[in-house]
Coordinates of C-alpha atoms in Angstrom, one line a residue:
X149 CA 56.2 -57.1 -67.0
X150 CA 56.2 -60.0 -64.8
X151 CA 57.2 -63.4 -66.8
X152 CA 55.2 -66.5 -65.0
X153 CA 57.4 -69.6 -64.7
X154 CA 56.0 -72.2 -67.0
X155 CA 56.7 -76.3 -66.9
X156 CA 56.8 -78.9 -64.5
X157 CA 57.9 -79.0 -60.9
X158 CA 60.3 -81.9 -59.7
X159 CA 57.6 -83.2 -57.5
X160 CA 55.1 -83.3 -60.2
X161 CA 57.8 -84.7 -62.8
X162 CA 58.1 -87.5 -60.0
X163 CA 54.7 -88.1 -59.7
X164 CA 54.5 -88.0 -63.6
X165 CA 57.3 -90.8 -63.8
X166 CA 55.9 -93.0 -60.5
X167 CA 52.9 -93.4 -62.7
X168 CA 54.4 -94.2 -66.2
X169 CA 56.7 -96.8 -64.2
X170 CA 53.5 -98.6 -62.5
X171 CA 51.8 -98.9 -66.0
X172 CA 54.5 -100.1 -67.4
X173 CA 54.9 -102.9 -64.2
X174 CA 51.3 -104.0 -64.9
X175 CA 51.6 -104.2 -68.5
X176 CA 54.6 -106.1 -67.9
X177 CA 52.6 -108.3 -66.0
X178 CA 49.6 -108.5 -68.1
X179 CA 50.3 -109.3 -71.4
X180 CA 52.6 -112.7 -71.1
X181 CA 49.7 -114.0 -69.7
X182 CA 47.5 -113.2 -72.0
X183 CA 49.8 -114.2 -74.9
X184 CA 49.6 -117.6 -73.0
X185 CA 46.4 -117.6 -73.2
X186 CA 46.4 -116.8 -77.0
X187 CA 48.4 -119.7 -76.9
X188 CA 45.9 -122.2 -75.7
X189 CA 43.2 -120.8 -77.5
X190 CA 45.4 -121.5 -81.0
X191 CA 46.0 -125.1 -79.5
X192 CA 42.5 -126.0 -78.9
X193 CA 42.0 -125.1 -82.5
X194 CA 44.7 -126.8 -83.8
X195 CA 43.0 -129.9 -82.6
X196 CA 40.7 -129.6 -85.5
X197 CA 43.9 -130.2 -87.8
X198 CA 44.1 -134.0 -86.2
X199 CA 43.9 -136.9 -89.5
X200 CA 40.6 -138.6 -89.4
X201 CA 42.8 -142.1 -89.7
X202 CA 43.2 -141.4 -85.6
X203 CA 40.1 -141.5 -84.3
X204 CA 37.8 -144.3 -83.9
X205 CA 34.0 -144.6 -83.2
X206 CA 34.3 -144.8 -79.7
X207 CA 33.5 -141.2 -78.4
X208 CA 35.6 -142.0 -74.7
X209 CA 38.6 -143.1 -76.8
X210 CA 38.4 -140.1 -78.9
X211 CA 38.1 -138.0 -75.7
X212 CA 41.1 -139.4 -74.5
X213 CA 42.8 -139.2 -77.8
X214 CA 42.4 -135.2 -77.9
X215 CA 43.1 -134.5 -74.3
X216 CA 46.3 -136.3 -75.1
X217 CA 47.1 -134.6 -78.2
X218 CA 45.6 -131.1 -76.3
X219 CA 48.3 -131.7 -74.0
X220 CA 50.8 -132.1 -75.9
X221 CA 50.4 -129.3 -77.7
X222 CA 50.7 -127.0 -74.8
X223 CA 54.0 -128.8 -73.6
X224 CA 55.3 -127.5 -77.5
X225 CA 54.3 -124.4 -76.4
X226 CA 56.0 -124.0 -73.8
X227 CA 52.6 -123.9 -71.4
X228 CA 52.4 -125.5 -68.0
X229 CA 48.8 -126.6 -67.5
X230 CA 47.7 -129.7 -65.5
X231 CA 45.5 -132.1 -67.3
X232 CA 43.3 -131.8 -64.9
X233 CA 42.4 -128.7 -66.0
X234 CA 41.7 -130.1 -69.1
X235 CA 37.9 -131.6 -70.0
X236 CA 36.4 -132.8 -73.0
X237 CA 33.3 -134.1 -73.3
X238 CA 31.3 -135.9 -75.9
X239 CA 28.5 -134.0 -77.5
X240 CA 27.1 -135.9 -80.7
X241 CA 29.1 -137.6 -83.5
X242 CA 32.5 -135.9 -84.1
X243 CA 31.6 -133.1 -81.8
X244 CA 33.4 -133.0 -79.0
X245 CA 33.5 -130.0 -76.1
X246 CA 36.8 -128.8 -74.9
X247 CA 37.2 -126.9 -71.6
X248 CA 40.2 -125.4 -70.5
X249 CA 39.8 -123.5 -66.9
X250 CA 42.7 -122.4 -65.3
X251 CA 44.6 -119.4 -63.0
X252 CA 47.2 -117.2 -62.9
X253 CA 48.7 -115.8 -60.2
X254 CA 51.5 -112.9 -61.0
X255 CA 53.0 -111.1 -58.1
X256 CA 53.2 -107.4 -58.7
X257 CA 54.7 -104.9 -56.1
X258 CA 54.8 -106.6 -52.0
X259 CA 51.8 -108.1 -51.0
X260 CA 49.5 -107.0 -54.4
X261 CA 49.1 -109.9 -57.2
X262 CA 46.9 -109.8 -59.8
X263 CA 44.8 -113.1 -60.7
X264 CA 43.8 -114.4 -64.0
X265 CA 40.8 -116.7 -63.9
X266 CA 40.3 -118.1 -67.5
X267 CA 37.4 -120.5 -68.8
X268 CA 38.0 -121.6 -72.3
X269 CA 35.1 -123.5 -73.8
X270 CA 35.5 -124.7 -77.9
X271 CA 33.6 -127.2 -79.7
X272 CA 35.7 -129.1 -81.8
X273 CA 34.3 -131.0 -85.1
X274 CA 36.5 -133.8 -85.7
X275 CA 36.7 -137.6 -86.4
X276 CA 34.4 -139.8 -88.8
X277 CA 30.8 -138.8 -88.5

């Protein structure tokens, strides 16, 4: 009786492991940036949290007033995003639109990177009305 040998070669347990190693680069990769962008989503919404005593009736004041406290919220959490990239806009009494749009770049093995384009778009309800 001939016994057939059974189990992996050492070129195919190197394969095996080349592949496990590049997932576990990209996910490596991947997921701080989308915990930052977890991140920015919760401070957009903690916007909606800001006392009423703050805000006054003019709507560019109050635009002002949450890009400011928008921003700061990021720089608590530890998120480096230019105001720039920041844009709120005035839609009717105590609504206001917040837009976040932003990259990331994240270099991954020589010349490969992997780009995150993000566009964050919340209405916030806030203010006297």
């Amino acid at each position: 009786m001939i016994r057939q040998n059974q189990g992996m070669t050492l070129v195919g347990m190197l394969l095996t492991m080349a592949v496990v190693i590049i997932g576990l680069i990209l996910v490596m990769r991947v997921v701080p940036v989308y915990l930052e962008y977890f991140s920015v989503k919760s401070s957009i919404a903690a916007l909606k949290n800001i006392p009423e005593s703050e805000f006054s009736v003019e709507p560019s004041s109050n635009a002002q007033l949450l890009k400011e406290k928008l921003v700061n919220q990021l720089y608590i959490n530890s998120i480096e995003l230019p105001p720039e990239d920041i844009a709120v806009s005035y839609k009717k009494p105590g609504v206001y639109e917040i837009g976040v749009k932003y990259q990331v770049i994240k270099h991954l093995i020589a010349h490969v990177s992997l780009l995150f384009d993000f566009d964050l778009t919340e209405e916030v309800h806030v203010g006297p009305t």
